[in-house]
Amino acid sequence: MVVNAPASGAAEPSVKAPAEAVAVPAPVSPDVAQVMSTARKARTEAVVAYWTEERMRKAIPVSESPNKNPTQDSPSDVQSAVPRSVQPAAPPSLKGVERGKAGRGTSQNVNVLVNASIAVGKVFYRNAVDGLDYVCSAGAVNSPSRRIVSTAGHCVHGSSGGNWHQNWVFVPYYNYGNRPYGTFAANWLISFNGWINNSNFDYDVGFVKTFNNEWGQLLVDTVGGHGFQTGQPKSRFMTMLGYPSESPYPGDWQYFCQGTTSASGSNQITMGCPLTRGQSGGPWLWSYDDSTGLGYVNGTSSTLDRIVNPTQWWSPYFDNPDWDLFNYADQIS
């Protein structure tokens, strides 16, 4: 296992990684490092303080490289994938929680509206290479640690030639600039070597293990957590949620698409959806329950071809390595 540790020289993970995986203690930018101490609370406070309202408003969607060969076969043997599942976890109480309707993708021919999920949120991070602030989307996932966020690999690492992102935070139910459930700074960033070293979109998967928010609250205990599944059928009716941040979408509220996925090569799935960049990392949810705002994460918004096919999104197909990655993320400390 090769772990690309940040400059701080922080310790390696406390558990052994799967052969395909890499995890690092979440890096911070030099200006944040100057004002924080080693105490977890002080570290979280320094990272959260970095994200002023102005910085959040000016952060831009990542411009990832196009997935040039989304139908090319992958060497991984997904035929042997074993169906596995983790149940969703509701927050302690939904009483009194008024969830707004998510915006609908502009070309979605559906006669329904979907309630936004308080377990879906907006991601903010600083790119260590160009020094700019960016946005993605993500979802809280149920696990024994109750600290896990599911997103895309490119939302935690810049892939070949890039580095681990800095000052990473997850803001569940980001709501027109408001943070009603607080801000959860990253403790660990986790992804596949296939993404980090080779920019392979089959492995564009990321997990983040979070600290408590600035009020001392645990993520899943605060907003609930989606379930998680691997090895499932490639053709399923899914609900895609996230924060698209390019025209005609404002980036400050959740939008959704619904549709049936299909196989794309041996290790990806695809679904039609007009949501724009900023949607990256948003969960693809099977069996989305509109009353609870929870479903089962079966994919993540990875890539779209903005020139040739800007209304089609791809996700890695979640199979055995993704199950291992999820459990590894949950166990490290």
CSV table of C-alpha atoms in Angstrom, one decimal:
chain,number,residue,atom,x,y,z
A,1,MET,CA,0.0,0.0,0.0
A,2,VAL,CA,1.3,3.5,-0.9
A,3,VAL,CA,-0.2,6.3,1.1
A,4,ASN,CA,0.4,9.8,-0.2
A,5,ALA,CA,0.6,11.6,3.2
A,6,PRO,CA,0.3,15.3,3.4
A,7,ALA,CA,3.2,17.5,4.2
A,8,SER,CA,2.3,17.5,7.9
A,9,GLY,CA,3.7,13.9,8.1
A,10,ALA,CA,0.5,12.6,9.8
A,11,ALA,CA,0.3,9.0,10.7
A,12,GLU,CA,-0.8,6.3,8.3
A,13,PRO,CA,-4.3,4.8,8.7
A,14,SER,CA,-4.9,2.5,11.7
A,15,VAL,CA,-6.2,-0.3,9.6
A,16,LYS,CA,-4.9,-2.0,6.5
A,17,ALA,CA,-6.2,-0.6,3.2
A,18,PRO,CA,-7.5,-2.8,0.4
A,19,ALA,CA,-5.0,-3.2,-2.4
A,20,GLU,CA,-6.7,-0.6,-4.6
A,21,ALA,CA,-7.2,2.1,-1.9
A,22,VAL,CA,-5.4,5.1,-0.6
A,23,ALA,CA,-6.3,7.3,2.5
A,24,VAL,CA,-4.7,10.4,3.9
A,25,PRO,CA,-5.5,12.6,6.9
A,26,ALA,CA,-7.3,15.5,5.3
A,27,PRO,CA,-4.8,18.3,4.3
A,28,VAL,CA,-5.2,21.9,5.1
A,29,SER,CA,-3.8,25.0,3.2
A,30,PRO,CA,-0.8,26.8,4.7
A,31,ASP,CA,-2.8,29.8,5.9
A,32,VAL,CA,-5.2,27.4,7.9
A,33,ALA,CA,-2.2,25.5,9.2
A,34,GLN,CA,-0.8,28.7,10.7
A,35,VAL,CA,-3.8,29.4,12.9
A,36,MET,CA,-4.8,25.9,14.0
A,37,SER,CA,-3.4,23.7,16.8
A,38,THR,CA,-3.2,19.9,16.8
A,39,ALA,CA,-6.3,19.7,18.9
A,40,ARG,CA,-9.2,18.3,16.8
A,41,LYS,CA,-11.6,21.1,17.9
A,42,ALA,CA,-9.2,23.8,17.0
A,43,ARG,CA,-8.5,22.1,13.6
A,44,THR,CA,-12.2,21.9,12.8
A,45,GLU,CA,-12.7,25.5,13.9
A,46,ALA,CA,-9.8,26.7,11.6
A,47,VAL,CA,-11.1,24.9,8.6
A,48,VAL,CA,-14.7,26.0,9.1
A,49,ALA,CA,-13.5,29.6,9.6
A,50,TYR,CA,-11.8,29.4,6.2
A,51,TRP,CA,-15.2,29.0,4.6
A,52,THR,CA,-16.7,32.4,4.8
A,53,GLU,CA,-20.0,33.2,3.1
A,54,GLU,CA,-18.0,35.0,0.4
A,55,ARG,CA,-15.6,32.1,-0.2
A,56,MET,CA,-18.5,29.7,-0.5
A,57,ARG,CA,-20.4,32.0,-2.9
A,58,LYS,CA,-17.4,32.4,-5.2
A,59,ALA,CA,-16.3,28.8,-5.2
A,60,ILE,CA,-16.5,27.2,-8.7
A,61,PRO,CA,-17.5,23.8,-10.0
A,62,VAL,CA,-14.5,21.5,-10.8
A,63,SER,CA,-13.6,21.2,-14.5
A,64,GLU,CA,-12.8,17.5,-14.7
A,65,SER,CA,-11.4,15.9,-17.8
A,66,PRO,CA,-14.1,14.3,-20.0
A,67,ASN,CA,-14.6,10.5,-19.6
A,68,LYS,CA,-13.2,9.7,-23.1
A,69,ASN,CA,-14.1,6.0,-23.1
A,70,PRO,CA,-17.2,5.4,-20.9
A,71,THR,CA,-18.1,2.3,-22.9
A,72,GLN,CA,-14.7,0.7,-22.9
A,73,ASP,CA,-14.4,-2.5,-21.0
A,74,SER,CA,-12.6,-2.4,-17.7
A,75,PRO,CA,-10.3,-5.2,-16.6
A,76,SER,CA,-12.2,-5.6,-13.3
A,77,ASP,CA,-14.4,-8.7,-13.2
A,78,VAL,CA,-17.7,-7.2,-12.1
A,79,GLN,CA,-19.5,-10.4,-13.0
A,80,SER,CA,-18.4,-11.8,-9.6
A,81,ALA,CA,-19.8,-8.8,-7.7
A,82,VAL,CA,-21.6,-9.9,-4.5
A,83,PRO,CA,-24.9,-8.0,-3.7
A,84,ARG,CA,-24.3,-6.2,-0.4
A,85,SER,CA,-26.4,-3.6,1.4
A,86,VAL,CA,-26.4,-1.2,4.4
A,87,GLN,CA,-29.7,0.1,5.6
A,88,PRO,CA,-30.4,3.9,5.8
A,89,ALA,CA,-30.5,5.6,9.2
A,90,ALA,CA,-33.0,8.3,9.9
A,91,PRO,CA,-32.0,11.3,12.0
A,92,PRO,CA,-33.2,11.3,15.6
A,93,SER,CA,-36.3,13.2,14.7
A,94,LEU,CA,-37.9,14.7,11.6
A,95,LYS,CA,-40.6,16.4,13.6
A,96,GLY,CA,-40.8,20.0,12.7
A,97,VAL,CA,-38.3,19.7,9.8
A,98,GLU,CA,-39.8,21.4,6.8
A,99,ARG,CA,-37.9,20.1,3.7
A,100,GLY,CA,-38.2,22.2,0.6
A,101,LYS,CA,-38.9,20.7,-2.9
A,102,ALA,CA,-35.7,20.0,-4.8
A,103,GLY,CA,-35.5,21.8,-8.2
A,104,ARG,CA,-36.1,19.6,-11.3
A,105,GLY,CA,-33.6,19.1,-14.0
A,106,THR,CA,-34.8,21.4,-16.9
A,107,SER,CA,-35.3,18.6,-19.4
A,108,GLN,CA,-36.8,16.0,-17.0
A,109,ASN,CA,-40.1,14.7,-18.4
A,110,VAL,CA,-41.5,13.7,-15.0
A,111,ASN,CA,-44.7,14.9,-13.4
A,112,VAL,CA,-43.4,14.7,-9.8
A,113,LEU,CA,-41.5,16.9,-7.5
A,114,VAL,CA,-39.0,15.5,-5.0
A,115,ASN,CA,-38.3,16.7,-1.5
A,116,ALA,CA,-34.8,17.8,-0.9
A,117,SER,CA,-32.7,15.5,1.4
A,118,ILE,CA,-31.1,16.8,4.6
A,119,ALA,CA,-28.5,14.0,4.1
A,120,VAL,CA,-27.4,15.4,0.8
A,121,GLY,CA,-25.2,18.5,0.8
A,122,LYS,CA,-22.6,20.7,-0.9
A,123,VAL,CA,-18.9,20.1,-0.7
A,124,PHE,CA,-16.3,22.9,-0.6
A,125,TYR,CA,-12.6,22.5,-1.0
A,126,ARG,CA,-9.4,24.2,-2.0
A,127,ASN,CA,-7.4,22.8,-4.9
A,128,ALA,CA,-3.8,22.4,-3.7
A,129,VAL,CA,-2.4,22.8,-7.2
A,130,ASP,CA,-4.0,26.0,-8.5
A,131,GLY,CA,-5.1,27.5,-5.1
A,132,LEU,CA,-8.7,28.0,-6.2
A,133,ASP,CA,-11.8,27.1,-4.2
A,134,TYR,CA,-14.2,24.6,-5.7
A,135,VAL,CA,-17.6,22.9,-5.1
A,136,CYS,CA,-19.0,19.4,-5.5
A,137,SER,CA,-21.9,17.5,-4.1
A,138,ALA,CA,-22.1,14.5,-1.7
A,139,GLY,CA,-24.3,12.4,0.6
A,140,ALA,CA,-24.1,11.2,4.2
A,141,VAL,CA,-24.0,7.4,4.5
A,142,ASN,CA,-25.0,5.2,7.4
A,143,SER,CA,-22.1,3.2,8.9
A,144,PRO,CA,-21.0,2.1,12.4
A,145,SER,CA,-18.9,5.3,12.8
A,146,ARG,CA,-21.7,7.5,11.6
A,147,ARG,CA,-19.2,9.8,10.0
A,148,ILE,CA,-19.0,8.8,6.3
A,149,VAL,CA,-19.7,10.9,3.2
A,150,SER,CA,-20.0,9.5,-0.3
A,151,THR,CA,-18.7,11.6,-3.2
A,152,ALA,CA,-16.7,11.3,-6.4
A,153,GLY,CA,-13.0,10.6,-6.4
A,154,HIS,CA,-12.3,13.9,-8.2
A,155,CYS,CA,-14.0,15.7,-5.3
A,156,VAL,CA,-11.2,14.5,-3.0
A,157,HIS,CA,-8.2,14.2,-5.3
A,158,GLY,CA,-7.2,15.9,-8.6
A,159,SER,CA,-6.1,12.5,-10.2
A,160,SER,CA,-2.9,12.0,-12.1
A,161,GLY,CA,-0.8,15.2,-11.9
A,162,GLY,CA,-3.0,16.5,-9.1
A,163,ASN,CA,-3.0,16.2,-5.3
A,164,TRP,CA,-5.4,15.7,-2.3
A,165,HIS,CA,-7.8,18.6,-1.9
A,166,GLN,CA,-7.4,21.0,1.1
A,167,ASN,CA,-9.8,22.5,3.7
A,168,TRP,CA,-12.5,19.9,2.7
A,169,VAL,CA,-15.9,20.4,4.2
A,170,PHE,CA,-19.4,19.0,3.8
A,171,VAL,CA,-22.5,21.2,4.4
A,172,PRO,CA,-25.7,19.0,4.5
A,173,TYR,CA,-28.8,20.7,3.2
A,174,TYR,CA,-26.9,23.8,2.0
A,175,ASN,CA,-29.8,26.2,1.6
A,176,TYR,CA,-29.3,29.4,-0.3
A,177,GLY,CA,-26.1,30.2,1.7
A,178,ASN,CA,-27.5,28.8,5.0
A,179,ARG,CA,-26.0,25.9,6.9
A,180,PRO,CA,-28.8,24.7,9.1
A,181,TYR,CA,-27.0,21.5,10.2
A,182,GLY,CA,-23.6,23.0,10.4
A,183,THR,CA,-20.3,22.3,8.6
A,184,PHE,CA,-18.5,18.9,8.8
A,185,ALA,CA,-14.7,19.1,8.1
A,186,ALA,CA,-12.9,16.1,6.7
A,187,ASN,CA,-10.8,13.9,9.0
A,188,TRP,CA,-9.7,11.4,6.3
A,189,LEU,CA,-9.9,11.5,2.5
A,190,ILE,CA,-10.2,8.1,0.7
A,191,SER,CA,-10.2,7.0,-2.9
A,192,PHE,CA,-8.8,4.4,-5.3
A,193,ASN,CA,-5.3,4.2,-6.8
A,194,GLY,CA,-7.0,3.8,-10.1
A,195,TRP,CA,-8.3,7.3,-9.9
A,196,ILE,CA,-5.4,9.0,-8.1
A,197,ASN,CA,-2.6,7.6,-10.3
A,198,ASN,CA,-4.4,6.8,-13.6
A,199,SER,CA,-7.4,9.2,-13.9
A,200,ASN,CA,-9.5,6.1,-14.6
A,201,PHE,CA,-13.2,7.1,-14.3
A,202,ASP,CA,-14.1,3.4,-13.4
A,203,TYR,CA,-12.5,4.3,-10.1
A,204,ASP,CA,-13.8,7.9,-9.7
A,205,VAL,CA,-15.2,7.1,-6.2
A,206,GLY,CA,-14.4,9.0,-2.9
A,207,PHE,CA,-15.3,8.6,0.7
A,208,VAL,CA,-14.7,11.1,3.5
A,209,LYS,CA,-14.6,10.4,7.2
A,210,THR,CA,-15.7,13.6,9.0
A,211,PHE,CA,-15.1,15.2,12.3
A,212,ASN,CA,-18.1,16.5,14.3
A,213,ASN,CA,-19.5,19.8,13.2
A,214,GLU,CA,-18.7,23.1,14.9
A,215,TRP,CA,-21.4,22.3,17.4
A,216,GLY,CA,-19.9,19.0,18.4
A,217,GLN,CA,-22.5,16.9,16.6
A,218,LEU,CA,-21.9,13.6,14.7
A,219,LEU,CA,-22.9,13.6,11.1
A,220,VAL,CA,-25.4,10.7,10.8
A,221,ASP,CA,-26.8,11.4,14.2
A,222,THR,CA,-27.6,14.9,13.0
A,223,VAL,CA,-29.0,14.5,9.4
A,224,GLY,CA,-29.4,10.7,9.1
A,225,GLY,CA,-27.5,8.6,6.5
A,226,HIS,CA,-28.4,7.0,3.2
A,227,GLY,CA,-28.0,3.3,2.8
A,228,PHE,CA,-25.2,1.9,0.7
A,229,GLN,CA,-25.3,-0.9,-1.9
A,230,THR,CA,-22.9,-2.7,-4.2
A,231,GLY,CA,-23.2,-5.6,-6.7
A,232,GLN,CA,-26.8,-4.6,-7.6
A,233,PRO,CA,-28.4,-4.7,-11.1
A,234,LYS,CA,-27.1,-2.0,-13.5
A,235,SER,CA,-30.6,-1.1,-14.7
A,236,ARG,CA,-32.4,0.5,-11.8
A,237,PHE,CA,-34.7,3.4,-11.3
A,238,MET,CA,-32.6,6.1,-9.5
A,239,THR,CA,-33.0,9.5,-8.1
A,240,MET,CA,-30.0,11.8,-8.6
A,241,LEU,CA,-29.6,14.7,-6.2
A,242,GLY,CA,-27.0,17.4,-5.9
A,243,TYR,CA,-26.0,21.1,-6.3
A,244,PRO,CA,-25.4,21.9,-10.0
A,245,SER,CA,-23.6,25.2,-10.2
A,246,GLU,CA,-23.5,26.3,-13.8
A,247,SER,CA,-26.3,27.9,-15.8
A,248,PRO,CA,-29.2,27.5,-15.7
A,249,TYR,CA,-28.7,26.2,-12.1
A,250,PRO,CA,-27.7,28.6,-9.3
A,251,GLY,CA,-25.6,26.2,-7.1
A,252,ASP,CA,-27.3,27.2,-3.9
A,253,TRP,CA,-30.1,24.6,-3.7
A,254,GLN,CA,-30.6,20.9,-4.5
A,255,TYR,CA,-31.8,19.7,-7.9
A,256,PHE,CA,-32.8,16.2,-8.9
A,257,CYS,CA,-33.2,13.9,-11.9
A,258,GLN,CA,-35.0,10.6,-12.0
A,259,GLY,CA,-34.6,7.8,-14.5
A,260,THR,CA,-33.5,4.2,-15.2
A,261,THR,CA,-29.8,3.6,-15.4
A,262,SER,CA,-28.1,1.3,-18.0
A,263,ALA,CA,-24.8,-0.4,-18.3
A,264,SER,CA,-21.9,1.4,-19.9
A,265,GLY,CA,-19.1,-1.0,-20.5
A,266,SER,CA,-18.3,-3.5,-17.8
A,267,ASN,CA,-17.7,-1.1,-14.9
A,268,GLN,CA,-19.9,2.0,-15.4
A,269,ILE,CA,-23.6,2.9,-15.4
A,270,THR,CA,-25.2,5.9,-17.1
A,271,MET,CA,-28.4,8.0,-16.9
A,272,GLY,CA,-29.8,10.9,-18.8
A,273,CYS,CA,-29.8,14.1,-16.7
A,274,PRO,CA,-29.3,17.8,-17.7
A,275,LEU,CA,-27.7,18.9,-14.4
A,276,THR,CA,-24.5,20.7,-14.8
A,277,ARG,CA,-21.1,20.7,-13.1
A,278,GLY,CA,-21.2,21.1,-9.3
A,279,GLN,CA,-23.5,18.0,-9.4
A,280,SER,CA,-20.3,15.9,-9.3
A,281,GLY,CA,-20.2,13.6,-6.3
A,282,GLY,CA,-24.0,13.8,-5.8
A,283,PRO,CA,-25.5,10.4,-4.8
A,284,TRP,CA,-27.4,8.1,-7.2
A,285,LEU,CA,-30.2,6.8,-4.9
A,286,TRP,CA,-32.2,3.7,-5.4
A,287,SER,CA,-35.6,3.4,-3.5
A,288,TYR,CA,-35.6,7.1,-2.6
A,289,ASP,CA,-38.2,7.7,0.1
A,290,ASP,CA,-39.6,11.2,-0.3
A,291,SER,CA,-41.0,11.2,3.2
A,292,THR,CA,-37.6,10.6,4.9
A,293,GLY,CA,-35.3,12.0,2.2
A,294,LEU,CA,-33.3,8.8,2.3
A,295,GLY,CA,-32.4,6.1,-0.2
A,296,TYR,CA,-29.6,3.7,-1.0
A,297,VAL,CA,-26.4,5.1,-2.7
A,298,ASN,CA,-25.7,3.0,-5.8
A,299,GLY,CA,-23.5,5.4,-7.7
A,300,THR,CA,-22.1,8.9,-7.7
A,301,SER,CA,-22.2,11.6,-10.4
A,302,SER,CA,-18.8,11.2,-11.9
A,303,THR,CA,-18.6,12.7,-15.4
A,304,LEU,CA,-20.5,14.1,-18.4
A,305,ASP,CA,-19.4,15.1,-21.9
A,306,ARG,CA,-20.1,18.9,-21.9
A,307,ILE,CA,-19.5,19.1,-25.7
A,308,VAL,CA,-20.9,15.9,-27.2
A,309,ASN,CA,-23.5,14.8,-24.7
A,310,PRO,CA,-24.1,17.3,-22.0
A,311,THR,CA,-27.3,15.7,-20.7
A,312,GLN,CA,-25.8,12.3,-20.0
A,313,TRP,CA,-24.1,11.4,-16.7
A,314,TRP,CA,-21.9,8.4,-15.8
A,315,SER,CA,-21.1,6.8,-12.5
A,316,PRO,CA,-18.7,3.9,-11.7
A,317,TYR,CA,-20.6,0.7,-11.1
A,318,PHE,CA,-20.4,0.0,-7.4
A,319,ASP,CA,-19.0,-3.6,-6.9
A,320,ASN,CA,-16.7,-5.5,-4.6
A,321,PRO,CA,-13.9,-3.0,-4.4
A,322,ASP,CA,-16.3,-0.2,-3.6
A,323,TRP,CA,-17.7,-2.3,-0.7
A,324,ASP,CA,-14.2,-2.7,0.6
A,325,LEU,CA,-13.4,1.0,0.2
A,326,PHE,CA,-16.5,2.0,2.1
A,327,ASN,CA,-15.7,-0.3,5.0
A,328,TYR,CA,-12.0,0.8,5.0
A,329,ALA,CA,-13.1,4.4,5.2
A,330,ASP,CA,-15.4,3.6,8.1
A,331,GLN,CA,-12.7,1.8,10.1
A,332,ILE,CA,-9.7,4.1,9.8
A,333,SER,CA,-8.8,6.5,12.6
